[in-house]
XYZ file of C-alpha atoms in Angstrom:
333
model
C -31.011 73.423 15.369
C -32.848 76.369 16.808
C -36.511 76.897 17.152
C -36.618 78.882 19.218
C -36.589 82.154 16.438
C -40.035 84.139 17.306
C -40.194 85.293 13.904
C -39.195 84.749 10.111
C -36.677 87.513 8.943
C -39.801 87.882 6.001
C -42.201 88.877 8.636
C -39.403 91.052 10.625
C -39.637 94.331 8.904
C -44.340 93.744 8.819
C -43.813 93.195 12.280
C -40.965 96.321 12.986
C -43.487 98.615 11.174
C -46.160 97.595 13.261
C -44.539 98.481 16.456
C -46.832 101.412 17.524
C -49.648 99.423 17.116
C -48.200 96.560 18.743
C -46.903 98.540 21.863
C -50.520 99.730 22.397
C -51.630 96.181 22.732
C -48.894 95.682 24.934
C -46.780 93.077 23.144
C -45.550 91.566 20.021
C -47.209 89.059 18.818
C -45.821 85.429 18.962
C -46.219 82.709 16.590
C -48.695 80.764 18.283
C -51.335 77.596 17.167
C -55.154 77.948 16.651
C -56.774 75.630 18.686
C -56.780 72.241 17.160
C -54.202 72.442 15.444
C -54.185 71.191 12.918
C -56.776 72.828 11.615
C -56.058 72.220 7.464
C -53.976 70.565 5.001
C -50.435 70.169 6.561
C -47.897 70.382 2.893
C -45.087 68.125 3.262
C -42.308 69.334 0.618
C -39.905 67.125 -0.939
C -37.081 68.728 -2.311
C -36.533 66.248 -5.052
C -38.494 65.089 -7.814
C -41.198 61.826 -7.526
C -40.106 57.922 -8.152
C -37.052 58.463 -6.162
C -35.970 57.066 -2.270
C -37.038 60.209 -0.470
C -40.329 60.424 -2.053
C -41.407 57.145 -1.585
C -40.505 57.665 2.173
C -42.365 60.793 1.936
C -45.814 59.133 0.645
C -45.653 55.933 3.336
C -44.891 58.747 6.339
C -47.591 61.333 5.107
C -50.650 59.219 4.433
C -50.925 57.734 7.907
C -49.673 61.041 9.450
C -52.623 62.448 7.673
C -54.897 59.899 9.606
C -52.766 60.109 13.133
C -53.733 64.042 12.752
C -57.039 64.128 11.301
C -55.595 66.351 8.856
C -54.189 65.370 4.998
C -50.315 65.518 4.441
C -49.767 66.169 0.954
C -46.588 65.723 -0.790
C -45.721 68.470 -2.590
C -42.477 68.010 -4.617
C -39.830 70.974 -5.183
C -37.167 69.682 -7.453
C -34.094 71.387 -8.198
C -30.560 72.345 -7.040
C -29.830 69.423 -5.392
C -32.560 69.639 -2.770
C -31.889 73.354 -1.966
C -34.561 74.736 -3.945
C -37.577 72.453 -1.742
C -35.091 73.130 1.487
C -35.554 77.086 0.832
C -38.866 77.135 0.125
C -39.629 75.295 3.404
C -36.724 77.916 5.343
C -38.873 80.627 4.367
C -42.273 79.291 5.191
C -44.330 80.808 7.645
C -43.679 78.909 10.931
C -47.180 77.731 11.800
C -46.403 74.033 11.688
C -48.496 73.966 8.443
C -45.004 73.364 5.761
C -42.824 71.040 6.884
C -39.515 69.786 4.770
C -38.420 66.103 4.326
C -34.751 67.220 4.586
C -31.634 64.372 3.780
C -28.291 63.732 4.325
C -27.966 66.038 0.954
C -30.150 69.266 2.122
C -28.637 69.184 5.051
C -25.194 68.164 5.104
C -23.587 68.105 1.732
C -25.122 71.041 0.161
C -23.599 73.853 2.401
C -20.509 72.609 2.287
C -20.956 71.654 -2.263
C -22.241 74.826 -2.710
C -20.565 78.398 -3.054
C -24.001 80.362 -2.339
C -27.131 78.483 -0.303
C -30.425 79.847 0.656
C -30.917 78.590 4.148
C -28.495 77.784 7.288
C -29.062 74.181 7.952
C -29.080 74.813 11.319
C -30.393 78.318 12.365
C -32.945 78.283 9.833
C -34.685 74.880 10.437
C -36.534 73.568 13.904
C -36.149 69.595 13.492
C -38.798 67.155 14.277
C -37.895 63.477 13.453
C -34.942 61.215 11.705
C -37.244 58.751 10.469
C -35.497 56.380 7.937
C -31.657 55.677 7.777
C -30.922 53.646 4.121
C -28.128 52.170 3.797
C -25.603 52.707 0.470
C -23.828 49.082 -1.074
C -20.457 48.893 -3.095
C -21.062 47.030 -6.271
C -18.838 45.523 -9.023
C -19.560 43.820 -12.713
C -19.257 40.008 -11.686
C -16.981 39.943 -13.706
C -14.366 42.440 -11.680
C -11.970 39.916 -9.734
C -12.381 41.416 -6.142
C -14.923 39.523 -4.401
C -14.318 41.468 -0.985
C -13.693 44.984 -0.072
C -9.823 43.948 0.675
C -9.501 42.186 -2.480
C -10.417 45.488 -4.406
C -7.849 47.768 -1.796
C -5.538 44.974 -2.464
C -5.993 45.775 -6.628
C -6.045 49.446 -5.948
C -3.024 49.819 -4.346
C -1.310 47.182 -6.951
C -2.381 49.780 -10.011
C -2.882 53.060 -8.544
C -5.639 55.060 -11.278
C -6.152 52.100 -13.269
C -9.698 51.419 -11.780
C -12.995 53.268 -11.435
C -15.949 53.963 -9.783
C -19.539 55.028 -10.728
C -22.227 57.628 -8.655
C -24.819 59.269 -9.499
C -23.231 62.293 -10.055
C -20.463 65.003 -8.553
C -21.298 65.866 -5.167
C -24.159 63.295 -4.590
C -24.091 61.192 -1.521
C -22.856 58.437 -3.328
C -20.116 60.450 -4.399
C -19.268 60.966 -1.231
C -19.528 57.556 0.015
C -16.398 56.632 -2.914
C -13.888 59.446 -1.718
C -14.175 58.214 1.859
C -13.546 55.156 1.087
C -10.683 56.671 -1.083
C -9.620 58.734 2.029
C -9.864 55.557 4.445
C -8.521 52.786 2.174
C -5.772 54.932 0.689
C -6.377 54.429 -2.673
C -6.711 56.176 -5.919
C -9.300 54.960 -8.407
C -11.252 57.467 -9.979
C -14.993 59.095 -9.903
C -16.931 59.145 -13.051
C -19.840 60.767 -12.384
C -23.417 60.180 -14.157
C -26.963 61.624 -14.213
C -28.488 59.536 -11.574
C -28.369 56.355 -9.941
C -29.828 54.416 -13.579
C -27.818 54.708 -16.068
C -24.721 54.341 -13.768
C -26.587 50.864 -12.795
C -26.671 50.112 -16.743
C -22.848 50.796 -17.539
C -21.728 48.887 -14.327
C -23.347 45.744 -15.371
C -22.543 46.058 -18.720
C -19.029 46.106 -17.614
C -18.374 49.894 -18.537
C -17.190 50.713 -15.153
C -16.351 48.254 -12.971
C -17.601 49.418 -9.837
C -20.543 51.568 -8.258
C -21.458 53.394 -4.844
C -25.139 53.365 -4.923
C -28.552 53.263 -2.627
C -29.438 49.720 -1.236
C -33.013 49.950 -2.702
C -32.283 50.804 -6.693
C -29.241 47.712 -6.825
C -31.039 45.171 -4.229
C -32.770 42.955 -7.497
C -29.286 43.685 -9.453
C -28.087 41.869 -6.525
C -30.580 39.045 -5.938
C -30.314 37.753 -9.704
C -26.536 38.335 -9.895
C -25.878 40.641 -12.367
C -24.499 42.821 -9.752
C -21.859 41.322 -6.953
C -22.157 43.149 -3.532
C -19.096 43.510 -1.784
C -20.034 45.601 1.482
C -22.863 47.878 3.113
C -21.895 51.110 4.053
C -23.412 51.594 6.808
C -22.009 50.441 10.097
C -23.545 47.687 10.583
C -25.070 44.918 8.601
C -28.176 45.404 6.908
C -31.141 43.331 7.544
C -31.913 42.956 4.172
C -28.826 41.584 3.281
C -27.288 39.618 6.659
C -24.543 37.921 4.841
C -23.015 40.824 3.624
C -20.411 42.588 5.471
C -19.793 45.679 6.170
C -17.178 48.038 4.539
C -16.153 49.321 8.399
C -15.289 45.629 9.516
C -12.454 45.823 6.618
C -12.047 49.989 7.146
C -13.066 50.750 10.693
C -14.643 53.997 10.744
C -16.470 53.744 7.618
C -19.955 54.725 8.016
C -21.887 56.430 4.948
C -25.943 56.102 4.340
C -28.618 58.586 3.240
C -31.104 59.460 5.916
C -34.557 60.928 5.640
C -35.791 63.316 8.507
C -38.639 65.732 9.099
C -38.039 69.185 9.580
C -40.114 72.637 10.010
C -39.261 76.136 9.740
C -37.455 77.522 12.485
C -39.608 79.367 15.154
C -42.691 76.734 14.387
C -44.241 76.272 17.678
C -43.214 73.622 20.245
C -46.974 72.304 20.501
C -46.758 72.107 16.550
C -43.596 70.161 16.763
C -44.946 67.970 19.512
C -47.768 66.691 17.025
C -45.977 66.759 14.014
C -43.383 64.437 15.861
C -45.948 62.143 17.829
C -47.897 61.684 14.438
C -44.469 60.369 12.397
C -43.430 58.177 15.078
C -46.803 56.357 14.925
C -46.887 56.294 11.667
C -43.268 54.508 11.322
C -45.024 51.671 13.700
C -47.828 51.057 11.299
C -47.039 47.529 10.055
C -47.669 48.214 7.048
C -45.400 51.079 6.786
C -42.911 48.924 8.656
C -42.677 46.199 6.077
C -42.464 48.720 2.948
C -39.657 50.317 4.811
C -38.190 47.119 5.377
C -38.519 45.953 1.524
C -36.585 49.152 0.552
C -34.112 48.331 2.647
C -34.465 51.354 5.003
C -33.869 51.389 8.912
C -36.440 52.545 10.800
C -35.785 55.264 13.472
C -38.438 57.856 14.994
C -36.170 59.918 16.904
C -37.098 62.923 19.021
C -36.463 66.652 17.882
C -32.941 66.375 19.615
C -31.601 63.144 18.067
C -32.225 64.958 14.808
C -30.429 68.509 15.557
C -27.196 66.635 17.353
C -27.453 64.464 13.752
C -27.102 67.183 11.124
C -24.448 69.019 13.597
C -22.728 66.105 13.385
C -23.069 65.468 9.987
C -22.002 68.398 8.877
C -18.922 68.018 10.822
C -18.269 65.236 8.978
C -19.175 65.874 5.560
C -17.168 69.195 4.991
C -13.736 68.049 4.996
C -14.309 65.010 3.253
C -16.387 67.799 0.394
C -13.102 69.855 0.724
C -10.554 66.821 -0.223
C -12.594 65.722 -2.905
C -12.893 69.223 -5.032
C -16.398 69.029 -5.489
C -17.909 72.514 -5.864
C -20.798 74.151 -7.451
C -21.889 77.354 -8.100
């Protein structure tokens, strides 16, 4: 990601009008920080609406960034269009380090390549600050279902090709996602039926409706614990603490890596010193034990990268996320 954009393309043609003025004080002006920064409320949009993963992240990080500055951090959420309505908003901010975005996986990786018109370049139009959480996605199935492993349910998949099915939160959603690559990798065909969020997919899985889901670690851990949900893998890389026992999908499909991820961003041209703070104040913040341990409880993997671990992630990301968009069909308009 850039930041290195002196301007917003809003305050261009202010700026372009002002040029006689500007010429006889001998230069443009550049976005630059009053001293102390910062000096007010710091608004910390979340492009989705409260109760769900990212906001919860949102309200641990922002309190004790609030006391790490000396300044509040206020959530302010921005539902709508998958994310891109909060992600715009934030785009199009002034860049004085005083809106900053908590972007995902989904804002920043799966919408440009989902939808046919976007309001922001996930890239050019952002300057990155911190990945803060990764949190991890789990493959689920009615106990019932007679896989108990992930090979067990390629091994029925490939026996009856369409006969089974899967449940997400909904076309185009991460979790969506996480089912056609496992599609893609496993070589299988079992089908997507989408719902309207993460709940009442939960509901028809353990009723037996579906037989299997693709959902985020934190809403099917307790389905889990008391058994009315059987885990079969994490999809993330690696193991999850909060579940040790439990393997991986990639140790049956190597190369299977899928999670949601929750990262701070600002708009681009924001100052470097603003950035500096911004990132020095999350960091901190994720090392708060008591932000630590509700992180942990929810599942989520605690990061606190620098500005540069963030922009190589949503490059990459986005690498990865468009064909597998492409060879699913997913589209909206």
């Amino acid at each position: 990601m850039s930041n290195d954009l002196p301007i917003t393309r809003r305050g261009f043609g202010a700026l372009a009008g002002a040029g006689a003025a500007a010429a006889a004080l001998g230069a443009f002006p550049k976005p630059a920080l009053a001293q102390g920064y910062p000096a007010r409320v710091v608004t910390l949009i979340v492009p989705f609406a409260p109760g769900g993963s990212t906001d919860l992240v949102a309200r641990l990080v922002a309190a004790k960034m609030g006391e790490v500055l000396g300044q509040q951090v206020i959530v302010d959420n921005r539902g709508g269009a998958g994310g891109n309505l909060g992600a715009g908003v934030v785009a199009k901010a002034d860049p004085d380090g005083y809106t900053i975005l908590m972007g995902t996986v989904a804002t920043h990786a799966l919408n440009p390549a989902l939808y046919k018109k976007i309001s922001y370049d996930a890239v050019k139009d952002f300057a990155p600050i911190s990945l803060l959480v990764n949190v991890p996605n789990v493959l689920t199935v009615n106990p019932k279902f007679p896989a108990k492993t992930v090979q067990e349910l390629i091994d029925l998949a490939k026996a009856e090709p369409g006969k089974y099915a899967y449940a997400s939160s909904g076309n185009g959603s991460p979790l969506h996602l996480s089912g056609e690559l496992f599609k893609k990798l496993a070589g299988v065909d079992i089908v997507h039926i989408p719902y309207k969020g993460s709940g009442p997919a939960l509901v028809d899985v353990i009723a037996g409706q579906v037989p299997m889901q693709f959902d985020n670690m934190p809403s099917s851990t307790e389905h889990i614990k008391t058994g009315r949900l059987r885990a079969l893998g994490v999809t993330t890389a690696k193991r999850t603490a909060t579940f040790p026992d439990l393997p991986a999908i990639g140790e049956t499909l190597p190369g299977y890596d899928t999670y949601s991820w929750n990262a701070l961003f600002a708009p681009a041209g924001t100052p470097p010193e603003a950035i500096e703070k911004l990132n020095a104040a999350a960091v901190k913040a994720l090392q708060d034990e008591g932000v630590k341990a509700k992180l942990t409880d929810f599942s989520a993997e605690i990061v606190g990268s620098d500005p540069q671990v963030l922009a190589d992630l949503v490059k990459a990301e986005l690498a990865k996320w468009a064909p597998i968009v492409a060879d699913s069909g997913a589209q909206i308009d």
